[in-house]
XYZ file of C-alpha atoms in Angstrom:
740
model
C 151.671 60.859 88.557
C 148.749 61.753 90.783
C 149.181 65.437 90.047
C 149.405 64.892 86.329
C 145.973 63.254 86.326
C 144.370 66.587 87.239
C 146.187 68.638 84.624
C 143.649 67.920 81.814
C 140.794 68.800 84.149
C 142.425 72.077 85.150
C 143.168 72.904 81.534
C 139.560 72.244 80.565
C 138.315 74.451 83.412
C 140.649 77.264 82.338
C 139.501 77.005 78.722
C 135.838 76.989 79.834
C 136.353 80.036 82.053
C 138.147 81.890 79.261
C 135.354 81.049 76.840
C 132.612 82.513 79.044
C 131.857 86.040 77.854
C 132.428 88.752 80.447
C 129.012 90.182 79.600
C 127.355 87.035 80.948
C 129.191 87.404 84.262
C 128.180 91.055 84.617
C 124.619 90.217 83.600
C 124.426 87.460 86.239
C 125.800 89.852 88.860
C 123.203 92.410 87.816
C 120.396 89.871 88.206
C 121.589 89.021 91.712
C 121.814 92.677 92.703
C 118.369 93.351 91.248
C 116.916 90.484 93.285
C 118.383 92.146 96.409
C 116.873 95.501 95.300
C 120.361 96.988 95.042
C 119.384 98.852 91.900
C 122.509 101.009 91.658
C 124.826 98.004 91.583
C 122.491 96.150 89.228
C 122.507 99.085 86.814
C 126.316 99.256 86.888
C 126.591 95.543 86.079
C 123.991 95.713 83.295
C 125.775 98.648 81.693
C 129.068 96.758 81.865
C 127.441 93.760 80.205
C 125.997 96.046 77.530
C 129.389 97.631 76.867
C 130.843 94.142 76.458
C 128.062 93.137 74.031
C 126.522 96.329 72.579
C 124.241 94.397 70.199
C 122.627 92.247 72.897
C 118.975 93.353 72.979
C 118.296 91.650 76.323
C 121.124 93.521 78.018
C 119.902 96.791 76.562
C 116.332 96.222 77.777
C 117.451 95.280 81.293
C 119.728 98.330 81.472
C 116.906 100.653 80.396
C 114.484 99.052 82.856
C 116.959 99.263 85.752
C 117.723 102.895 84.911
C 114.073 103.677 85.566
C 113.884 101.432 88.645
C 117.018 102.936 90.205
C 115.878 106.482 89.533
C 112.420 105.800 90.938
C 113.948 104.159 94.014
C 115.958 107.281 94.825
C 112.897 109.473 94.218
C 110.996 107.426 96.795
C 113.890 107.660 99.260
C 114.006 111.419 98.732
C 110.292 111.712 99.403
C 110.704 109.822 102.670
C 113.540 112.140 103.683
C 111.435 115.169 102.717
C 108.580 113.981 104.921
C 111.034 113.674 107.839
C 112.295 117.210 107.244
C 115.812 116.185 106.130
C 116.090 118.484 103.142
C 119.790 117.842 102.512
C 119.284 114.081 102.266
C 116.181 114.583 100.120
C 118.124 116.849 97.750
C 120.948 114.305 97.478
C 118.511 111.485 96.663
C 116.634 113.553 94.069
C 119.877 114.650 92.426
C 121.053 111.049 92.332
C 117.786 110.126 90.616
C 118.440 112.925 88.109
C 121.897 111.587 87.365
C 120.681 108.010 86.906
C 117.544 108.736 84.866
C 117.511 112.183 83.214
C 114.008 111.485 81.856
C 112.529 111.291 85.364
C 110.526 114.518 85.523
C 109.479 113.879 89.125
C 113.139 114.094 90.194
C 113.558 117.423 88.374
C 110.468 118.826 90.070
C 111.520 117.674 93.504
C 115.043 119.085 93.108
C 113.604 122.515 92.308
C 111.147 122.216 95.185
C 113.775 121.240 97.774
C 116.235 123.883 96.579
C 113.483 126.465 96.970
C 112.781 125.263 100.500
C 116.470 125.391 101.382
C 116.804 128.898 99.961
C 113.757 130.084 101.898
C 115.086 128.537 105.108
C 118.588 129.979 104.908
C 117.386 133.451 103.988
C 117.511 136.079 106.723
C 114.334 137.148 108.501
C 114.522 140.610 106.988
C 114.931 139.393 103.409
C 111.861 139.128 101.247
C 110.472 135.705 100.425
C 111.049 134.653 96.849
C 108.036 135.820 94.890
C 107.281 134.090 91.556
C 104.903 136.897 90.579
C 105.974 139.201 87.764
C 107.414 142.487 89.142
C 105.141 145.469 89.662
C 106.827 147.302 86.814
C 105.546 144.654 84.432
C 102.022 144.947 85.811
C 102.081 148.732 85.434
C 103.814 148.843 82.058
C 101.887 150.637 79.333
C 99.631 153.307 80.850
C 101.123 156.326 82.657
C 101.960 155.966 86.321
C 101.128 158.533 88.980
C 104.270 160.054 90.533
C 103.248 162.702 93.089
C 105.661 165.258 94.453
C 104.792 164.255 98.016
C 104.191 160.788 99.384
C 103.157 161.962 102.802
C 99.943 160.376 104.181
C 96.710 162.293 103.505
C 94.816 163.578 106.561
C 91.622 165.359 105.503
C 88.192 165.907 107.033
C 85.752 168.154 105.208
C 82.294 168.421 103.615
C 82.271 170.155 100.261
C 81.661 169.841 96.568
C 83.306 166.704 95.094
C 85.336 168.836 92.656
C 86.760 170.806 95.558
C 87.584 167.620 97.471
C 89.433 166.148 94.469
C 91.388 169.390 93.953
C 92.267 169.619 97.668
C 93.670 166.103 97.737
C 95.609 166.756 94.499
C 97.198 169.913 95.938
C 98.247 168.050 99.109
C 100.141 165.546 96.927
C 101.485 168.062 94.434
C 99.517 166.854 91.375
C 96.895 168.429 89.115
C 93.364 167.203 88.402
C 91.125 167.702 85.374
C 87.473 166.644 85.036
C 85.494 165.054 82.246
C 82.859 167.402 80.727
C 80.176 164.877 81.722
C 81.284 164.794 85.365
C 78.511 165.949 87.699
C 79.696 167.408 90.966
C 77.834 166.737 94.251
C 78.359 167.707 97.855
C 80.005 164.933 99.857
C 81.528 164.536 103.346
C 84.976 162.956 103.641
C 87.053 161.803 106.612
C 90.436 160.510 105.454
C 92.719 159.643 108.393
C 96.381 158.999 107.491
C 95.976 157.189 104.126
C 97.888 157.166 100.850
C 97.081 159.349 97.845
C 95.645 156.428 95.838
C 93.455 155.346 98.742
C 92.157 158.896 99.195
C 91.329 159.250 95.493
C 89.579 155.850 95.491
C 87.471 156.783 98.510
C 86.337 160.126 97.061
C 85.679 158.571 93.625
C 83.497 155.878 95.187
C 81.454 158.421 97.119
C 81.027 160.754 94.135
C 80.258 157.856 91.689
C 83.313 158.596 89.578
C 86.624 156.989 88.676
C 90.078 158.461 88.136
C 93.123 157.593 86.049
C 96.591 159.141 85.673
C 97.172 161.016 82.432
C 100.819 161.739 83.255
C 102.929 161.316 86.327
C 101.519 164.536 87.805
C 98.032 164.847 86.249
C 94.920 162.781 87.015
C 91.640 162.643 85.095
C 88.233 162.222 86.802
C 85.155 160.972 84.886
C 81.687 159.618 85.781
C 81.688 155.916 86.533
C 79.638 154.043 83.915
C 80.421 151.244 81.503
C 80.452 153.368 78.370
C 82.687 156.047 79.895
C 85.131 153.438 81.132
C 85.363 151.912 77.645
C 85.963 155.383 76.200
C 88.496 156.575 78.750
C 90.320 153.693 80.408
C 93.685 152.734 78.909
C 94.138 149.249 77.496
C 97.203 147.160 76.845
C 97.890 144.144 74.660
C 99.727 141.096 75.911
C 100.467 137.672 74.440
C 100.522 134.681 76.749
C 102.409 131.613 75.527
C 101.175 128.428 77.145
C 103.592 125.552 77.618
C 101.470 122.621 78.690
C 98.295 122.566 76.592
C 98.226 119.546 74.304
C 95.327 120.176 71.931
C 93.433 123.194 70.559
C 90.524 122.093 72.733
C 92.692 122.647 75.838
C 93.486 126.169 74.629
C 89.809 126.827 73.906
C 88.897 125.742 77.424
C 91.342 128.264 78.906
C 90.024 131.051 76.645
C 86.426 130.249 77.556
C 87.255 130.351 81.264
C 89.036 133.716 80.997
C 86.203 135.224 78.987
C 83.642 134.049 81.531
C 85.572 135.008 84.686
C 86.892 138.420 83.621
C 84.268 139.441 81.037
C 86.954 139.847 78.369
C 85.749 141.130 75.016
C 89.007 141.146 73.067
C 90.688 137.786 73.452
C 92.057 135.586 70.677
C 93.600 132.131 70.759
C 96.393 131.296 68.314
C 96.561 127.543 67.915
C 99.651 127.619 65.690
C 101.730 129.250 68.455
C 99.813 127.769 71.387
C 99.209 131.315 72.590
C 96.467 133.661 73.790
C 96.380 137.362 72.882
C 94.378 139.685 75.176
C 93.653 143.383 74.864
C 92.088 144.942 77.946
C 92.850 147.074 80.975
C 96.104 146.456 82.876
C 94.166 145.220 85.903
C 92.293 142.599 83.894
C 95.512 141.478 82.241
C 97.114 141.115 85.660
C 94.235 138.898 86.779
C 94.404 136.931 83.521
C 98.147 136.434 84.020
C 97.544 135.041 87.514
C 94.898 132.620 86.246
C 97.034 131.451 83.308
C 100.045 130.846 85.569
C 97.893 128.762 87.880
C 96.345 126.746 85.040
C 99.293 126.297 82.680
C 100.884 123.432 84.577
C 102.563 120.386 83.141
C 100.239 117.441 83.459
C 101.264 114.714 85.859
C 102.422 111.511 84.229
C 101.886 107.947 85.334
C 103.704 104.761 84.346
C 101.191 101.928 84.625
C 102.725 98.486 84.986
C 100.323 95.731 83.905
C 101.077 92.055 84.476
C 98.830 89.484 82.825
C 99.314 85.791 83.599
C 97.352 83.262 81.566
C 97.852 79.598 82.399
C 96.027 76.578 80.969
C 96.399 72.842 81.476
C 94.694 69.971 79.620
C 94.974 66.429 80.913
C 93.515 63.338 79.202
C 93.595 59.743 80.411
C 91.970 57.075 78.225
C 92.411 53.452 79.413
C 90.543 50.193 78.732
C 89.591 47.459 76.263
C 86.442 48.181 74.265
C 84.874 44.904 72.951
C 82.687 44.828 69.868
C 79.065 45.535 70.591
C 77.303 43.802 67.620
C 77.158 40.236 66.092
C 76.239 39.730 62.414
C 74.540 36.401 61.377
C 74.369 35.656 57.619
C 72.151 32.960 55.916
C 73.997 31.273 53.012
C 72.261 28.026 52.015
C 74.427 25.510 50.166
C 71.690 24.273 47.733
C 70.412 27.648 46.641
C 70.002 28.390 42.967
C 72.680 30.836 41.833
C 71.751 34.073 40.151
C 73.801 35.840 37.579
C 73.987 39.440 36.505
C 72.133 40.793 39.512
C 72.921 41.854 43.028
C 70.052 39.873 44.569
C 70.847 37.035 47.028
C 70.673 33.369 45.907
C 67.233 31.885 45.517
C 66.120 29.193 47.974
C 63.357 26.730 47.093
C 60.962 25.184 49.560
C 62.497 21.818 48.887
C 65.818 23.090 50.192
C 64.386 24.059 53.566
C 64.115 20.434 54.656
C 67.866 20.012 54.257
C 68.987 23.104 56.314
C 72.021 22.566 58.580
C 74.631 24.594 60.502
C 76.737 24.887 57.379
C 74.045 27.093 55.798
C 74.721 29.947 58.275
C 77.762 32.246 58.917
C 78.429 34.526 61.881
C 80.769 37.575 62.127
C 82.106 37.972 65.687
C 83.079 41.482 66.926
C 86.677 42.474 67.678
C 88.043 44.550 70.594
C 89.999 47.825 70.765
C 92.646 48.361 73.475
C 93.285 52.021 74.402
C 96.032 53.461 76.624
C 96.434 57.230 76.179
C 97.857 59.740 78.687
C 98.136 63.417 77.612
C 99.235 66.392 79.747
C 99.497 69.811 78.028
C 100.587 72.949 79.900
C 100.506 76.474 78.494
C 101.644 79.609 80.365
C 101.609 83.107 78.876
C 103.112 85.987 80.870
C 102.694 89.510 79.497
C 104.387 92.402 81.275
C 103.635 95.666 79.417
C 104.152 99.226 80.710
C 102.123 102.252 79.632
C 103.194 105.872 80.206
C 100.293 108.315 80.036
C 99.575 111.931 80.984
C 97.006 112.855 83.582
C 93.467 112.809 82.220
C 94.520 111.347 78.858
C 93.396 107.958 77.567
C 96.061 105.378 76.771
C 95.418 102.258 74.721
C 97.651 99.195 74.601
C 96.927 96.223 72.346
C 99.079 93.097 72.436
C 98.031 90.198 70.221
C 96.611 89.568 66.767
C 93.958 91.093 64.546
C 91.545 88.339 63.534
C 89.254 88.741 60.479
C 85.561 88.098 61.148
C 82.970 87.960 58.364
C 80.171 90.518 58.625
C 77.255 91.562 56.454
C 74.948 89.214 54.509
C 75.855 86.218 52.356
C 74.175 86.121 48.971
C 74.912 82.986 46.967
C 74.233 83.634 43.294
C 74.146 81.464 40.163
C 76.466 82.413 37.352
C 77.699 81.051 34.082
C 80.533 78.600 34.492
C 83.295 77.678 32.104
C 81.938 76.294 28.817
C 78.541 77.940 29.177
C 77.341 75.752 32.044
C 75.730 77.114 35.135
C 77.929 77.402 38.182
C 77.371 78.512 41.763
C 79.112 81.708 42.800
C 81.344 81.310 45.872
C 79.536 82.841 48.879
C 82.728 84.708 49.851
C 82.279 87.030 46.898
C 79.714 89.146 48.752
C 81.209 88.769 52.227
C 82.639 91.734 54.129
C 85.209 91.344 56.898
C 86.176 93.366 59.932
C 89.213 92.816 62.163
C 88.916 92.172 65.892
C 91.862 92.650 68.272
C 92.506 89.378 70.073
C 95.020 89.255 72.930
C 95.491 91.759 75.768
C 93.659 95.052 75.204
C 94.079 97.806 77.808
C 92.321 101.195 77.927
C 93.207 103.363 80.923
C 92.605 107.000 81.880
C 94.510 108.052 85.046
C 93.967 111.017 87.331
C 96.790 112.006 89.699
C 95.801 113.583 93.029
C 98.015 116.028 94.957
C 98.453 113.548 97.839
C 100.065 110.965 95.539
C 97.020 108.787 94.877
C 96.111 107.731 91.337
C 92.515 107.211 90.224
C 92.121 105.126 87.093
C 89.211 104.373 84.821
C 90.301 101.258 83.026
C 89.120 98.461 80.818
C 91.218 95.308 80.438
C 90.237 92.503 78.094
C 92.066 89.202 77.643
C 90.786 87.213 74.675
C 91.860 84.240 72.564
C 90.546 82.064 69.758
C 88.941 78.963 71.252
C 87.701 77.316 68.043
C 85.890 77.820 64.752
C 82.298 77.571 63.624
C 81.034 77.158 60.056
C 78.356 79.748 59.295
C 77.025 80.067 55.774
C 79.982 78.216 54.314
C 82.538 80.435 56.086
C 84.618 79.265 59.044
C 84.132 81.899 61.717
C 86.493 82.097 64.716
C 85.032 81.565 68.159
C 86.651 84.104 70.493
C 86.764 83.603 74.239
C 86.985 86.834 76.226
C 87.563 87.861 79.838
C 86.993 91.570 80.484
C 87.272 93.855 83.506
C 85.913 97.418 83.650
C 86.114 99.418 86.856
C 87.278 102.630 88.534
C 89.949 102.242 91.185
C 92.162 104.510 93.303
C 95.649 103.379 94.281
C 98.690 104.890 95.928
C 101.936 105.412 94.064
C 103.578 101.986 93.751
C 100.639 100.083 95.267
C 100.158 96.634 93.740
C 96.576 95.621 93.112
C 95.153 92.361 91.766
C 92.306 93.466 89.528
C 90.725 90.108 88.965
C 91.430 86.434 88.728
C 89.317 83.863 86.930
C 89.813 80.124 87.380
C 87.931 77.656 85.204
C 87.969 73.871 85.599
C 86.123 71.462 83.311
C 86.170 67.696 84.010
C 84.631 65.154 81.594
C 84.326 61.405 82.257
C 83.176 58.880 79.625
C 82.609 55.129 80.062
C 81.895 53.006 76.954
C 81.639 49.199 77.273
C 79.542 46.106 77.954
C 76.701 46.818 80.384
C 77.257 45.160 83.704
C 80.828 44.143 83.070
C 81.839 47.814 82.642
C 80.897 48.463 86.282
C 82.824 45.564 87.812
C 85.845 46.846 89.778
C 88.285 44.255 88.459
C 86.981 43.745 84.930
C 85.965 47.255 83.850
C 89.298 47.969 82.130
C 88.908 44.644 80.186
C 85.333 45.206 79.010
C 85.084 49.025 78.744
C 86.920 52.169 77.641
C 87.340 54.732 80.479
C 88.131 58.325 79.436
C 88.847 61.157 81.929
C 89.566 64.664 80.547
C 90.359 67.711 82.728
C 90.722 71.281 81.391
C 91.957 74.087 83.654
C 92.512 77.755 82.813
C 93.504 80.695 85.010
C 93.805 84.424 84.276
C 95.435 86.846 86.747
C 95.770 90.613 86.159
C 98.022 92.761 88.381
C 98.174 96.587 88.102
C 100.803 98.907 89.627
C 100.868 102.706 89.001
C 104.089 104.742 89.313
C 103.896 108.563 89.288
C 106.622 110.035 87.084
C 105.536 113.679 87.378
C 103.575 115.088 90.303
C 100.992 117.890 90.199
C 103.043 121.086 90.547
C 100.615 123.083 92.699
C 102.463 125.629 94.836
C 101.443 128.034 97.565
C 101.471 130.839 95.005
C 98.871 128.992 92.933
C 96.649 128.723 96.011
C 97.012 132.408 96.927
C 93.898 134.498 96.506
C 94.033 137.814 94.661
C 91.813 140.853 95.155
C 89.880 141.361 91.902
C 87.784 144.508 92.435
C 84.013 144.629 92.017
C 81.607 142.852 89.709
C 81.472 145.774 87.295
C 85.084 146.911 87.720
C 87.767 144.219 87.738
C 91.033 145.513 89.145
C 94.103 144.536 91.129
C 95.467 146.267 94.206
C 99.176 146.961 94.204
C 100.967 147.653 97.424
C 103.158 146.267 100.163
C 101.613 142.810 100.135
C 104.784 141.225 101.470
C 104.926 143.674 104.365
C 101.400 142.659 105.369
C 102.164 138.933 105.286
C 101.514 137.456 108.740
C 104.601 136.662 110.704
C 105.923 133.164 110.115
C 104.376 132.689 106.655
C 106.750 131.938 103.792
C 106.529 130.875 100.199
C 107.093 127.205 101.019
C 104.829 124.562 99.623
C 101.924 123.567 101.899
C 102.628 120.476 103.911
C 106.394 120.682 103.478
C 108.504 120.109 106.564
C 110.838 122.861 107.780
C 114.465 122.560 106.855
C 116.684 121.131 109.578
C 118.900 123.464 111.543
C 122.545 123.482 110.551
C 124.947 121.963 113.051
C 126.865 124.926 114.400
C 129.375 122.704 116.153
C 130.383 120.658 113.140
C 133.977 119.611 112.632
C 136.145 121.469 110.111
C 135.364 120.531 106.537
C 137.555 118.019 104.716
C 139.388 119.019 101.551
C 138.288 118.052 98.013
C 140.889 118.791 95.343
C 142.173 117.758 91.920
C 145.514 116.018 91.394
C 147.309 117.555 89.607
C 145.791 121.024 90.018
C 147.284 122.289 86.737
C 147.628 120.337 83.483
C 148.943 121.231 80.017
C 148.159 119.042 76.995
C 147.829 119.255 73.237
C 144.593 119.270 71.260
C 143.482 115.689 70.693
C 145.492 114.276 73.618
C 143.884 112.828 76.745
C 144.900 112.840 80.383
C 143.408 111.690 83.671
C 142.915 113.962 86.658
C 142.274 112.470 90.061
C 139.612 113.948 92.319
C 140.969 113.334 95.817
C 139.624 113.872 99.323
C 141.672 114.365 102.475
C 140.936 114.053 106.197
C 137.387 112.778 105.741
C 135.471 110.649 108.252
C 132.769 108.054 107.506
C 132.295 109.037 103.842
C 129.534 106.870 102.344
C 128.316 108.639 99.180
C 129.227 111.761 97.244
C 127.166 113.252 94.376
C 129.041 115.943 92.410
C 128.301 118.541 89.744
C 131.437 119.504 87.763
C 131.612 122.239 85.123
C 134.142 122.911 82.337
C 134.471 124.859 79.072
C 133.287 122.504 76.287
C 134.982 124.625 73.624
C 138.423 123.873 75.117
C 138.152 120.398 76.687
C 135.792 117.440 76.815
C 135.305 114.971 79.671
C 135.334 111.471 78.171
C 134.769 109.216 81.201
C 134.719 109.065 84.993
C 136.486 106.066 86.553
C 136.606 104.583 90.041
C 139.478 105.960 92.103
C 139.430 103.185 94.696
C 139.043 105.231 97.888
C 135.327 104.592 98.474
C 135.669 100.881 97.691
C 138.256 100.452 100.425
C 139.952 97.970 98.155
C 137.471 95.211 99.036
C 134.104 95.943 97.445
C 132.411 97.272 94.337
C 130.899 100.747 94.477
C 128.108 102.169 92.375
C 129.269 105.023 90.134
C 126.597 106.774 88.120
C 127.704 109.401 85.618
C 125.993 111.696 83.129
C 128.165 113.811 80.837
C 126.602 116.729 78.960
C 129.120 117.620 76.260
C 127.052 120.548 75.008
C 126.742 122.383 78.333
C 130.059 121.250 79.748
C 128.609 119.552 82.839
C 129.341 116.237 84.522
C 127.039 114.748 87.146
C 128.763 111.993 89.144
C 127.441 109.968 92.057
C 129.652 107.443 93.878
C 128.046 105.286 96.595
C 129.206 102.370 98.724
C 127.293 99.112 99.083
C 124.114 99.219 101.233
C 124.485 98.445 104.954
C 128.231 99.137 104.969
C 130.125 101.774 106.991
C 131.799 104.779 105.436
C 135.531 105.161 104.813
C 138.013 107.392 106.646
C 141.225 109.134 105.700
C 142.486 110.419 102.362
C 142.508 109.038 98.835
C 141.343 109.370 95.250
C 137.578 109.236 94.771
C 137.348 109.157 90.961
C 139.517 109.629 87.920
C 138.314 112.076 85.267
C 139.492 111.414 81.706
C 139.869 114.749 79.865
C 140.579 115.283 76.156
C 141.881 118.520 74.644
C 139.627 120.025 71.966
C 141.012 123.438 70.985
C 143.739 125.806 72.224
C 142.742 127.722 75.315
C 142.371 127.473 79.090
C 139.502 125.858 80.956
C 138.815 125.483 84.653
C 137.459 122.207 86.029
C 135.102 123.466 88.763
C 133.014 121.654 91.373
C 129.761 123.595 91.410
C 127.888 121.430 93.889
C 128.683 118.561 96.260
C 126.368 116.696 98.667
C 128.547 114.203 100.516
C 126.842 111.949 103.085
C 128.059 109.603 105.811
C 126.729 106.137 106.635
C 123.989 107.724 108.788
C 122.969 109.961 105.865
C 124.276 113.081 107.594
C 125.959 115.863 105.636
C 129.749 115.646 105.343
C 131.145 119.192 104.949
C 133.727 119.502 102.170
C 135.806 122.430 100.916
C 136.506 122.099 97.203
C 139.038 123.611 94.820
C 139.390 123.670 91.046
C 141.867 122.530 88.421
C 143.249 124.517 85.475
C 143.721 122.813 82.103
C 145.652 124.529 79.325
C 145.336 123.172 75.791
C 148.140 124.121 73.415
């Protein structure tokens, strides 16, 4: 009997548990994980809740917000690892941010940056540093190039006519020389110790006030050096530069104006429709223009500005007491007065009646009393949490609230003819004009991102509300209360700053009662009305900037370039890389060197597919397990998998159970690109937990056949880490899938 009493309770609990939607459970788990700043787990739970209830707008918003938060968290962790010099860990964190939030441009930039640093570090000392400059062939394309028969160094010391010197140098190199008819020869001394042909020709041309150019690979032309002759003789080329990051025609005009001023370009045209610049000039000037355009045409940094506005108000009113009447009315109504009829005048009293006056001839109206007991407490709290994404140097405007009409102009009340021919007054609103004022939270911000990660902002924030109305000229005008902040500030990425807080408190006390008695401590509530009203309002504005895209200024952008003389702009081609001082590379300034690889590392564990070969029909699906064997302390493993999208499609990536150890949830982030045939997967254990050892299945990959053919499932990149964030070496293999 005792057990049967609990059966209804257990049945009710089971029905209640079955009735709770699974989305609510996942959403609650996501909220808990978010509070612990475990963004990966929170994102997984929010996405599960969203899959359970796809139409739930709240779940969708939280999932989108956590996708950004999780991606930004891994970007910050990667930056910390990059500052410590751990390039492998930094690359893993940036790639994880890419997989979580593909829209995070900062993660894309940092991945490219770290991969460049790793490539530069692992390159041999004799290999050339990666050079983003266009090849020399592109710089010299167009005009003829000098190709002498001999490249031996020139050693010449003589004093003779400049024509003879030019011809002597040409014969030593196996080329011919012709002179312009206007060339004037002069006697010059030369001493050329062990220099190249081009250097020798430049030295003699400078001393004889001439310039030279190749006509063919074996013929050079010498002419007097003046502006007109150069315009007549020097070869020109045409090149179109397509810019990728200018936003407006004004940006393109600014670049064109700078090029024209710096290089004295005469033939330059901007094409706004194609966002391009067309230049016709000498190859040297185009090479300089190309360098300047590459340095300027950078994607603008982007900032996500998180604004939190808290407006709180509280009105309290206490009105207690008994208010007695404050006036007594005495009325004279004689009994023997002569009555009057038809008029509103009081009765007439004769002199003879005065001798018979008594108390019955008078009436008195005594005052009443009003008892009041009112207690009012109103609380209002408004929390606004907008986010604004804006490019560097651009103005962003955010308006949250209402547009309130306000009468403007002059009121002119006229007299018109009413209905039936009578005169009527024209409504004053007929000639009233209105304009709309934005009431609420109005934000104007212009950010500027600095290379060190600071953000300068010129901002204006206004919080306004309607506090009442006022009748002006027959029109009720709104009274708008406003609190505005305008300042210039500089914050670090993610730094929280309280821009301004305003607290207002208004207290009003009223006492209305019988003088004297209203001040008595015990009787004041019986002979007076005591009113106490308190109004409090508080406004708090919090601003937090987050950099989504950093300024992409590289060492190549900071490199100087020889540009010739004031009257003759030119570039100098040669073995620039051979003259680079020892130890200098193409790495970004301030970047830490890549860590040395551990030569004594244990043999790599195996990463393989199970089964390694699969045959299925078009339209059918199968699951391949990605297993690992003989691994120690595996904590996280980001993967990049490639396949042929014309033959198969990857539908989903599921948890294989090995990383969870059978006791805990793991965070699996996946991004499937069906067009390119790529899958980015990142599986990570819970924070502050050790890695797992042994062998097992990491994930299950659901594959669907699309069309007959054969496709390989390849692991292009893997960055496994242990619990100490050290690299776990893995040797991977591929699977073969045949679709019939």
